[in-house]
Short mmCIF file of C-alpha atoms in Angstrom, two decimals:
data_model
loop_
_atom_site.label_atom_id
_atom_site.label_comp_id
_atom_site.label_asym_id
_atom_site.label_seq_id
_atom_site.Cartn_x
_atom_site.Cartn_y
_atom_site.Cartn_z
CA ASN A 166 50.66 -8.55 -21.24
CA ALA A 167 49.85 -4.99 -20.23
CA GLY A 168 48.49 -4.17 -23.71
CA VAL A 169 48.60 -0.46 -24.58
CA THR A 170 49.75 1.80 -21.75
CA GLN A 171 49.22 5.56 -21.83
CA THR A 172 50.69 8.09 -19.46
CA PRO A 173 49.74 10.39 -17.88
CA LYS A 174 46.04 9.74 -17.31
CA PHE A 175 45.29 13.41 -16.64
CA GLN A 176 47.18 16.59 -17.48
CA VAL A 177 46.51 20.32 -17.23
CA LEU A 178 48.63 22.61 -19.38
CA LYS A 179 48.83 26.33 -19.80
CA THR A 180 48.50 27.77 -23.29
CA GLY A 181 51.87 27.69 -25.02
CA GLN A 182 53.37 24.93 -22.90
CA SER A 183 54.71 21.78 -24.48
CA MET A 184 54.34 18.20 -23.41
CA THR A 185 54.60 14.61 -24.59
CA LEU A 186 51.89 12.03 -24.21
CA GLN A 187 53.42 8.59 -23.85
CA CYS A 188 52.14 5.39 -25.43
CA ALA A 189 53.74 1.98 -25.12
CA GLN A 190 52.60 -1.48 -26.19
CA ASP A 191 54.07 -4.87 -25.34
CA MET A 192 52.31 -6.93 -28.02
CA ASN A 193 54.96 -6.43 -30.73
CA HIS A 194 52.39 -4.64 -32.90
CA GLU A 195 53.76 -2.90 -35.95
CA TYR A 196 50.90 -0.45 -36.30
CA MET A 197 50.21 2.32 -33.78
CA SER A 198 48.04 5.39 -33.94
CA TRP A 199 46.79 8.39 -31.98
CA TYR A 200 43.18 9.58 -31.82
CA ARG A 201 41.51 12.44 -30.08
CA GLN A 202 37.90 12.22 -28.87
CA ASP A 203 35.74 15.28 -28.42
CA PRO A 204 32.02 15.51 -27.54
CA GLY A 205 29.94 15.47 -30.70
CA MET A 206 32.97 14.80 -32.91
CA GLY A 207 33.76 11.20 -32.19
CA LEU A 208 37.23 9.71 -32.55
CA ARG A 209 39.50 11.47 -35.03
CA LEU A 210 42.85 10.16 -36.22
CA ILE A 211 45.83 12.42 -35.55
CA HIS A 212 48.90 10.43 -36.67
CA TYR A 213 49.73 6.82 -37.28
CA SER A 214 52.76 4.59 -37.81
CA VAL A 215 53.06 1.33 -39.70
CA GLY A 216 56.42 0.48 -38.16
CA ALA A 217 59.55 1.85 -36.53
CA GLY A 218 60.81 4.88 -38.41
CA ILE A 219 57.59 5.36 -40.41
CA THR A 220 54.87 7.86 -39.52
CA ASP A 221 52.08 9.57 -41.42
CA GLN A 222 49.34 12.12 -40.86
CA GLY A 223 45.73 11.36 -40.13
CA GLU A 224 42.67 13.59 -40.27
CA VAL A 225 43.72 16.24 -37.70
CA PRO A 226 47.55 16.39 -37.51
CA ASN A 227 48.08 20.13 -37.04
CA GLY A 228 49.71 21.07 -33.73
CA TYR A 229 51.01 17.54 -33.09
CA ASN A 230 54.27 15.75 -33.81
CA VAL A 231 55.11 12.06 -33.56
CA SER A 232 58.11 9.81 -33.97
CA ARG A 233 58.57 6.04 -33.86
CA SER A 234 62.08 5.03 -32.88
CA THR A 235 61.08 1.61 -31.49
CA THR A 236 58.28 -0.85 -32.14
CA GLU A 237 57.03 -0.46 -28.57
CA ASP A 238 56.74 3.33 -28.20
CA PHE A 239 54.81 6.00 -30.07
CA PRO A 240 54.87 9.35 -28.24
CA LEU A 241 52.67 12.28 -29.22
CA ARG A 242 54.15 15.76 -28.79
CA LEU A 243 52.31 19.03 -28.38
CA LEU A 244 54.84 21.76 -29.11
CA SER A 245 52.72 24.76 -28.07
CA ALA A 246 49.45 23.77 -26.46
CA ALA A 247 46.25 25.59 -27.39
CA PRO A 248 42.81 25.45 -25.72
CA SER A 249 41.50 23.75 -28.90
CA GLN A 250 43.68 20.77 -28.00
CA THR A 251 41.68 20.13 -24.85
CA SER A 252 40.46 16.60 -25.45
CA VAL A 253 40.78 12.95 -24.51
CA TYR A 254 43.62 11.27 -26.37
CA PHE A 255 43.72 7.57 -27.16
CA CYS A 256 46.58 5.49 -28.45
CA ALA A 257 45.77 2.31 -30.36
CA SER A 258 47.79 -0.54 -31.83
CA ASN A 259 47.12 -3.28 -34.31
CA ALA A 260 48.83 -6.59 -35.01
CA ASN A 261 48.32 -6.04 -38.73
CA SER A 262 49.11 -2.75 -40.43
CA GLY A 263 45.82 -2.82 -42.31
CA THR A 264 42.36 -2.18 -40.94
CA ASN A 265 41.35 -5.81 -41.38
CA TYR A 266 42.17 -6.52 -37.76
CA GLY A 267 40.80 -5.21 -34.48
CA TYR A 268 42.60 -2.39 -32.71
CA THR A 269 43.70 -2.43 -29.06
CA PHE A 270 43.20 0.92 -27.34
CA GLY A 271 44.82 2.40 -24.28
CA SER A 272 42.78 3.87 -21.45
CA GLY A 273 43.35 7.45 -22.59
CA THR A 274 44.88 10.74 -21.46
CA ARG A 275 42.51 13.53 -20.51
CA LEU A 276 44.21 16.83 -21.41
CA THR A 277 42.98 20.27 -20.44
CA VAL A 278 44.65 23.38 -21.85
CA VAL A 279 43.85 26.59 -19.97
CA SER B 75 33.42 13.08 -48.68
CA GLN B 76 33.08 9.85 -46.74
CA LYS B 77 30.38 9.91 -44.11
CA ILE B 78 29.46 7.48 -41.33
CA GLU B 79 26.12 7.75 -39.55
CA GLN B 80 25.02 5.76 -36.54
CA ASN B 81 21.26 5.71 -36.28
CA SER B 82 20.78 7.58 -33.08
CA GLU B 83 22.81 9.14 -30.33
CA ALA B 84 20.93 7.20 -27.67
CA LEU B 85 18.87 4.03 -27.55
CA ASN B 86 16.93 2.77 -24.52
CA ILE B 87 15.64 -0.79 -24.36
CA GLN B 88 14.19 -3.11 -21.78
CA GLU B 89 16.34 -5.87 -20.30
CA GLY B 90 15.92 -9.15 -22.15
CA LYS B 91 15.01 -7.52 -25.48
CA THR B 92 17.18 -7.43 -28.58
CA ALA B 93 19.02 -4.16 -29.18
CA THR B 94 19.62 -3.22 -32.82
CA LEU B 95 22.10 -0.49 -33.70
CA THR B 96 22.57 0.85 -37.21
CA CYS B 97 25.65 2.08 -39.02
CA ASN B 98 25.20 3.70 -42.43
CA TYR B 99 28.02 4.93 -44.64
CA THR B 100 28.12 6.99 -47.82
CA ASN B 101 30.61 7.87 -50.54
CA TYR B 102 32.82 4.82 -50.19
CA SER B 103 32.80 1.07 -50.36
CA PRO B 104 34.46 -0.47 -47.31
CA ALA B 105 36.00 -3.90 -47.41
CA TYR B 106 35.71 -4.27 -43.63
CA LEU B 107 33.55 -2.96 -40.86
CA GLN B 108 34.46 -3.08 -37.18
CA TRP B 109 32.35 -2.60 -34.06
CA TYR B 110 33.65 -1.39 -30.73
CA ARG B 111 32.25 -0.88 -27.24
CA GLN B 112 33.25 2.11 -25.14
CA ASP B 113 32.46 2.57 -21.48
CA PRO B 114 32.64 6.04 -19.82
CA GLY B 115 36.21 7.05 -19.09
CA ARG B 116 37.66 4.04 -20.93
CA GLY B 117 39.14 3.34 -24.32
CA PRO B 118 37.14 1.53 -27.02
CA VAL B 119 37.21 -2.26 -26.94
CA PHE B 120 37.11 -4.26 -30.17
CA LEU B 121 34.10 -6.56 -30.51
CA LEU B 122 33.70 -7.84 -34.06
CA LEU B 123 35.00 -7.37 -37.60
CA ILE B 124 32.99 -8.34 -40.66
CA ARG B 125 34.28 -8.50 -44.22
CA GLU B 126 32.42 -7.37 -47.33
CA ASN B 127 31.99 -10.94 -48.51
CA GLU B 128 30.43 -11.98 -45.20
CA LYS B 129 26.73 -11.37 -44.70
CA GLU B 130 26.66 -12.09 -41.01
CA LYS B 131 28.99 -12.73 -38.10
CA ARG B 132 28.21 -13.89 -34.57
CA LYS B 133 29.96 -13.88 -31.23
CA GLU B 134 28.03 -15.12 -28.21
CA ARG B 135 25.00 -12.75 -27.91
CA LEU B 136 26.31 -10.40 -30.58
CA LYS B 137 25.44 -10.50 -34.26
CA VAL B 138 26.64 -8.19 -37.02
CA THR B 139 25.33 -7.96 -40.57
CA PHE B 140 26.91 -6.14 -43.51
CA ASP B 141 24.81 -5.12 -46.51
CA THR B 142 27.05 -3.53 -49.14
CA THR B 143 24.04 -2.76 -51.36
CA LEU B 144 22.27 -0.77 -48.65
CA LYS B 145 25.64 0.54 -47.37
CA GLN B 146 24.64 -0.47 -43.90
CA SER B 147 25.71 -2.63 -40.99
CA LEU B 148 23.39 -3.75 -38.21
CA PHE B 149 24.66 -4.68 -34.75
CA HIS B 150 22.38 -6.83 -32.60
CA ILE B 151 22.65 -7.72 -28.93
CA THR B 152 20.22 -10.45 -27.99
CA ALA B 153 18.88 -11.00 -24.47
CA SER B 154 20.29 -7.62 -23.50
CA GLN B 155 21.48 -7.01 -19.95
CA PRO B 156 22.14 -3.81 -17.97
CA ALA B 157 25.86 -4.64 -18.26
CA ASP B 158 25.53 -4.13 -22.03
CA SER B 159 24.90 -0.42 -21.42
CA ALA B 160 27.70 1.46 -23.18
CA THR B 161 28.44 3.46 -26.32
CA TYR B 162 28.92 1.38 -29.44
CA LEU B 163 31.06 2.61 -32.32
CA CYS B 164 31.22 1.39 -35.90
CA ALA B 165 34.26 1.81 -38.13
CA PRO B 166 34.13 0.94 -41.85
CA SER B 167 37.41 0.82 -43.77
CA GLY B 168 38.74 0.11 -47.22
CA ALA B 169 41.07 -2.67 -48.29
CA GLY B 170 44.70 -1.66 -47.83
CA SER B 171 43.74 1.35 -45.71
CA TYR B 172 45.87 2.36 -42.74
CA GLN B 173 43.29 4.80 -41.41
CA LEU B 174 40.33 3.63 -39.38
CA THR B 175 37.49 6.17 -39.24
CA PHE B 176 34.81 5.89 -36.58
CA GLY B 177 31.19 6.85 -36.38
CA LYS B 178 30.14 9.07 -33.50
CA GLY B 179 28.56 6.17 -31.66
CA THR B 180 25.22 5.14 -30.22
CA LYS B 181 24.76 5.20 -26.45
CA LEU B 182 22.79 2.12 -25.44
CA SER B 183 21.00 1.98 -22.09
CA VAL B 184 19.48 -1.33 -21.02
CA ILE B 185 16.80 -0.73 -18.42
CA PRO B 186 16.24 -3.42 -15.77
#
């Protein structure tokens, strides 16, 4: 099992550009989520999904879109990148849709918006 | 609003000693509390989950306690080693919640 795979590992964007961060898991997990991690702020939840076709907002959803067409994939879209979105982004999945089970995280995407 | 505090941003201890990290929470009553380890440039790795009806949980050299009266969890690493150096994150959550909220973490350095 590869676990949770995130691509790309690094990305530099210009302000106003769009891009999609990819996340895929091969563990047949129903639950997937996106976090961003900033110095001094810790991990903050952006969006999450409890299954294919179902998504919901987390703590900091503005500026980000998600969709969940398959169990395996949960891409995160930045429609018009802003410098405030410079961060490290982590995708995580969970075998159980509740928080009574440990999460598996990807290795992250480091995004810089200039 | 809900608040999670981890005792200090950094903790230095001597190799072989027991490291104790603290996670305090306010304004909610979690049913579960998770602990993660994060190394620089890597994603968090799940270590342990403890439930509100469990006082203590162990895994090898790790021990977690959960005191719902004090609203606190303690994370212990016994016989610490330099390889235990990392940032440790706690994440309390409520029953039926789909959102896991993390503390800012404590950076542990084990000095040889």
